[in-house]
PDB file of C-alpha atoms and ligand atoms in Angstrom:
ATOM      1  CA  MET A  17      23.735  -8.549   3.404  1.00  0.00           C
ATOM      2  CA  ALA A  18      24.842 -11.002   6.097  1.00  0.00           C
ATOM      3  CA  ASP A  19      23.972  -8.315   8.673  1.00  0.00           C
ATOM      4  CA  ALA A  20      20.542  -7.752   7.085  1.00  0.00           C
ATOM      5  CA  ARG A  21      19.793 -11.475   7.354  1.00  0.00           C
ATOM      6  CA  LYS A  22      20.343 -11.298  11.103  1.00  0.00           C
ATOM      7  CA  ILE A  23      17.683  -8.569  11.385  1.00  0.00           C
ATOM      8  CA  TYR A  24      15.148  -9.242   8.622  1.00  0.00           C
ATOM      9  CA  SER A  25      13.320 -12.302   7.314  1.00  0.00           C
ATOM     10  CA  ASP A  26      14.105 -13.623   3.836  1.00  0.00           C
ATOM     11  CA  THR A  27      10.664 -12.360   2.752  1.00  0.00           C
ATOM     12  CA  VAL A  28      11.406  -8.804   3.914  1.00  0.00           C
ATOM     13  CA  ILE A  29      14.754  -8.804   2.127  1.00  0.00           C
ATOM     14  CA  ASP A  30      13.183 -10.213  -1.048  1.00  0.00           C
ATOM     15  CA  HIS A  31      10.376  -7.596  -1.145  1.00  0.00           C
ATOM     16  CA  ALA A  32      12.741  -4.744  -0.228  1.00  0.00           C
ATOM     17  CA  MET A  33      15.268  -5.696  -2.920  1.00  0.00           C
ATOM     18  CA  ASN A  34      12.717  -6.716  -5.585  1.00  0.00           C
ATOM     19  CA  PRO A  35       9.587  -4.708  -4.840  1.00  0.00           C
ATOM     20  CA  ARG A  36       6.417  -5.859  -6.559  1.00  0.00           C
ATOM     21  CA  ASN A  37       3.851  -3.420  -7.958  1.00  0.00           C
ATOM     22  CA  LEU A  38       6.100  -0.365  -7.891  1.00  0.00           C
ATOM     23  CA  GLY A  39       4.909   2.782  -9.650  1.00  0.00           C
ATOM     24  CA  GLU A  40       1.783   4.707 -10.403  1.00  0.00           C
ATOM     25  CA  ILE A  41      -1.410   3.715 -12.231  1.00  0.00           C
ATOM     26  CA  GLN A  42      -2.855   6.224 -14.676  1.00  0.00           C
ATOM     27  CA  ASN A  43      -6.596   6.912 -14.358  1.00  0.00           C
ATOM     28  CA  THR A  44      -6.608   5.275 -10.965  1.00  0.00           C
ATOM     29  CA  ASP A  45      -9.866   4.350  -9.222  1.00  0.00           C
ATOM     30  CA  GLY A  46      -8.457   4.979  -5.751  1.00  0.00           C
ATOM     31  CA  PHE A  47      -5.374   6.855  -4.602  1.00  0.00           C
ATOM     32  CA  ALA A  48      -3.839   7.923  -1.298  1.00  0.00           C
ATOM     33  CA  ARG A  49      -0.659   9.586  -0.129  1.00  0.00           C
ATOM     34  CA  VAL A  50       0.068   9.247   3.581  1.00  0.00           C
ATOM     35  CA  THR A  51       3.035  10.578   5.540  1.00  0.00           C
ATOM     36  CA  GLY A  52       3.829   8.725   8.741  1.00  0.00           C
ATOM     37  CA  PRO A  53       5.159  10.196  11.992  1.00  0.00           C
ATOM     38  CA  CYS A  54       8.705   9.228  10.859  1.00  0.00           C
ATOM     39  CA  GLY A  55       8.338  11.700   7.954  1.00  0.00           C
ATOM     40  CA  ASP A  56       8.285   9.041   5.232  1.00  0.00           C
ATOM     41  CA  THR A  57       5.505   8.975   2.668  1.00  0.00           C
ATOM     42  CA  MET A  58       3.738   6.138   0.906  1.00  0.00           C
ATOM     43  CA  GLU A  59       1.433   6.362  -2.086  1.00  0.00           C
ATOM     44  CA  ILE A  60      -0.936   3.613  -3.235  1.00  0.00           C
ATOM     45  CA  TRP A  61      -2.929   3.436  -6.462  1.00  0.00           C
ATOM     46  CA  LEU A  62      -5.827   1.032  -7.043  1.00  0.00           C
ATOM     47  CA  LYS A  63      -7.632  -0.205 -10.096  1.00  0.00           C
ATOM     48  CA  VAL A  64     -11.000  -1.669  -9.090  1.00  0.00           C
ATOM     49  CA  LYS A  65     -13.564  -3.644 -11.066  1.00  0.00           C
ATOM     50  CA  ASN A  66     -16.857  -4.933  -9.657  1.00  0.00           C
ATOM     51  CA  ASP A  67     -15.692  -3.875  -6.183  1.00  0.00           C
ATOM     52  CA  THR A  68     -12.633  -6.121  -6.483  1.00  0.00           C
ATOM     53  CA  VAL A  69      -9.060  -4.831  -6.564  1.00  0.00           C
ATOM     54  CA  GLY A  70      -7.604  -5.769  -9.937  1.00  0.00           C
ATOM     55  CA  GLN A  71      -4.360  -3.865  -9.641  1.00  0.00           C
ATOM     56  CA  ALA A  72      -2.593  -2.217  -6.707  1.00  0.00           C
ATOM     57  CA  THR A  73       0.691  -0.329  -6.920  1.00  0.00           C
ATOM     58  CA  PHE A  74       2.762   1.772  -4.548  1.00  0.00           C
ATOM     59  CA  PHE A  75       5.668   4.142  -4.148  1.00  0.00           C
ATOM     60  CA  THR A  76       7.496   5.179  -1.012  1.00  0.00           C
ATOM     61  CA  ASP A  77      10.399   7.464  -0.222  1.00  0.00           C
ATOM     62  CA  GLY A  78      10.879   5.550   3.009  1.00  0.00           C
ATOM     63  CA  CYS A  79      13.139   2.840   4.352  1.00  0.00           C
ATOM     64  CA  GLY A  80      13.678  -0.760   3.203  1.00  0.00           C
ATOM     65  CA  PRO A  81      10.965  -2.102   5.535  1.00  0.00           C
ATOM     66  CA  SER A  82       8.483   0.420   4.120  1.00  0.00           C
ATOM     67  CA  THR A  83       9.323  -0.742   0.585  1.00  0.00           C
ATOM     68  CA  ALA A  84       8.841  -4.364   1.691  1.00  0.00           C
ATOM     69  CA  SER A  85       5.537  -3.412   3.385  1.00  0.00           C
ATOM     70  CA  GLY A  86       4.227  -1.549   0.318  1.00  0.00           C
ATOM     71  CA  SER A  87       5.234  -4.432  -1.926  1.00  0.00           C
ATOM     72  CA  MET A  88       3.577  -7.010   0.323  1.00  0.00           C
ATOM     73  CA  ILE A  89       0.365  -5.077   0.978  1.00  0.00           C
ATOM     74  CA  THR A  90      -0.233  -4.415  -2.722  1.00  0.00           C
ATOM     75  CA  GLU A  91       0.263  -8.140  -3.376  1.00  0.00           C
ATOM     76  CA  MET A  92      -2.223  -8.915  -0.602  1.00  0.00           C
ATOM     77  CA  ALA A  93      -4.820  -6.442  -1.918  1.00  0.00           C
ATOM     78  CA  LYS A  94      -4.927  -7.822  -5.470  1.00  0.00           C
ATOM     79  CA  GLY A  95      -7.978  -9.981  -6.100  1.00  0.00           C
ATOM     80  CA  LYS A  96      -9.655  -9.026  -2.826  1.00  0.00           C
ATOM     81  CA  SER A  97     -13.042  -7.363  -2.493  1.00  0.00           C
ATOM     82  CA  ILE A  98     -13.116  -3.781  -1.264  1.00  0.00           C
ATOM     83  CA  GLY A  99     -14.505  -4.975   2.086  1.00  0.00           C
ATOM     84  CA  GLU A 100     -11.696  -7.513   2.518  1.00  0.00           C
ATOM     85  CA  THR A 101      -9.079  -4.978   1.463  1.00  0.00           C
ATOM     86  CA  LEU A 102     -10.224  -2.539   4.134  1.00  0.00           C
ATOM     87  CA  LYS A 103      -9.577  -5.211   6.767  1.00  0.00           C
ATOM     88  CA  ILE A 104      -5.894  -5.743   5.899  1.00  0.00           C
ATOM     89  CA  SER A 105      -4.109  -4.638   9.050  1.00  0.00           C
ATOM     90  CA  ARG A 106      -0.610  -3.763  10.143  1.00  0.00           C
ATOM     91  CA  GLN A 107      -0.478  -7.187  11.806  1.00  0.00           C
ATOM     92  CA  ASP A 108      -1.496  -8.947   8.585  1.00  0.00           C
ATOM     93  CA  VAL A 109       1.399  -7.248   6.785  1.00  0.00           C
ATOM     94  CA  LEU A 110       3.822  -8.116   9.582  1.00  0.00           C
ATOM     95  CA  THR A 111       2.698 -11.738   9.539  1.00  0.00           C
ATOM     96  CA  ALA A 112       3.006 -11.990   5.756  1.00  0.00           C
ATOM     97  CA  LEU A 113       6.507 -10.499   5.924  1.00  0.00           C
ATOM     98  CA  GLY A 114       7.609 -12.908   8.640  1.00  0.00           C
ATOM     99  CA  GLY A 115       7.849 -10.019  11.108  1.00  0.00           C
ATOM    100  CA  LEU A 116       9.840  -6.804  11.341  1.00  0.00           C
ATOM    101  CA  PRO A 117      12.055  -5.510  14.148  1.00  0.00           C
ATOM    102  CA  GLU A 118       9.968  -3.614  16.694  1.00  0.00           C
ATOM    103  CA  GLU A 119      11.424  -0.258  15.645  1.00  0.00           C
ATOM    104  CA  SER A 120      10.266  -0.904  12.051  1.00  0.00           C
ATOM    105  CA  GLU A 121       6.742  -2.131  12.769  1.00  0.00           C
ATOM    106  CA  HIS A 122       5.388   1.366  12.104  1.00  0.00           C
ATOM    107  CA  CYS A 123       6.481   0.943   8.468  1.00  0.00           C
ATOM    108  CA  ALA A 124       3.854  -1.810   8.105  1.00  0.00           C
ATOM    109  CA  LEU A 125       1.326   0.527   9.752  1.00  0.00           C
ATOM    110  CA  LEU A 126       2.118   3.211   7.162  1.00  0.00           C
ATOM    111  CA  ALA A 127       1.353   0.685   4.393  1.00  0.00           C
ATOM    112  CA  ALA A 128      -1.910  -0.413   6.068  1.00  0.00           C
ATOM    113  CA  ASN A 129      -3.016   3.191   6.625  1.00  0.00           C
ATOM    114  CA  THR A 130      -2.208   4.164   3.041  1.00  0.00           C
ATOM    115  CA  LEU A 131      -4.136   1.203   1.626  1.00  0.00           C
ATOM    116  CA  LYS A 132      -7.170   2.033   3.775  1.00  0.00           C
ATOM    117  CA  ALA A 133      -7.039   5.662   2.631  1.00  0.00           C
ATOM    118  CA  ALA A 134      -6.836   4.555  -1.034  1.00  0.00           C
ATOM    119  CA  VAL A 135      -9.860   2.290  -0.564  1.00  0.00           C
ATOM    120  CA  ARG A 136     -11.786   5.141   1.094  1.00  0.00           C
ATOM    121  CA  ASP A 137     -10.841   7.362  -1.845  1.00  0.00           C
ATOM    122  CA  TYR A 138     -12.262   4.718  -4.199  1.00  0.00           C
ATOM    123  CA  MET A 139     -15.474   4.579  -2.153  1.00  0.00           C
ATOM    124  CA  ALA A 140     -15.792   8.377  -2.132  1.00  0.00           C
ATOM    125  CA  MET A 141     -15.271   8.560  -5.909  1.00  0.00           C
ATOM    126  CA  LYS A 142     -17.881   5.858  -6.398  1.00  0.00           C
ATOM    127  CA  ARG A 143     -20.405   7.879  -4.383  1.00  0.00           C
ATOM    128  CA  GLU A 144     -19.575  11.128  -6.156  1.00  0.00           C
ATOM    129  CA  PRO A 145     -17.930  10.315  -9.507  1.00  0.00           C
ATOM    130  CA  TRP A 146     -18.058  13.930 -10.649  1.00  0.00           C
ATOM    131  CA  LYS A 147     -15.233  14.673  -8.194  1.00  0.00           C
ATOM    132  CA  LYS A 148     -12.864  12.763 -10.476  1.00  0.00           C
ATOM    133  CA  ALA A 149     -12.963  15.733 -12.801  1.00  0.00           C
ATOM    134  CA  TYR A 150     -11.175  17.808 -10.138  1.00  0.00           C
ATOM    135  CA  ARG A 151      -8.374  15.330  -9.585  1.00  0.00           C
ATOM    136  CA  ARG A 152      -4.943  15.597 -11.061  1.00  0.00           C
ATOM    137  CA  LEU A 153      -4.350  11.815 -10.869  1.00  0.00           C
TER     138      LEU A 153
HETATM  139 FE1  LIG B  26       9.668   5.672   7.964  1.00  0.00          FE
HETATM  140 FE2  LIG B  26      10.136   3.046   7.768  1.00  0.00          FE
HETATM  141  S1  LIG B  26      11.253   4.517   8.913  1.00  0.00           S
HETATM  142  S2  LIG B  26       8.509   4.183   6.936  1.00  0.00           S
END
């Protein structure tokens, strides 16, 4: 742990050890599963009401920084409009986490890309709700 504190901020360690919003949402309004170039995958589920994110959850099979990034980005998405949620960037996640080592910054990008894909899924389902019938989630 002493070694981790030399590398990661207290916020990263807190979100990696005690991830918020972990797990899937049944009957989700928006869902995405994205695999990054490192081979790790993140999933994000959204519950949306009046174009505002009410609930956001995640799962990742990735590293500690990816868990911290998924935890932070789902916290950031809650209560935001769909338009605001789409604008949450890799840099926003890094800033909120108090930074990540350069070699782990792509973990924040995986979280940002997964959230954007989940929002786009929500928007697509809103345009064509009948497609929900063909989804397994
Ligand atoms: Fe793959 Fe962090 S190393 S997400």
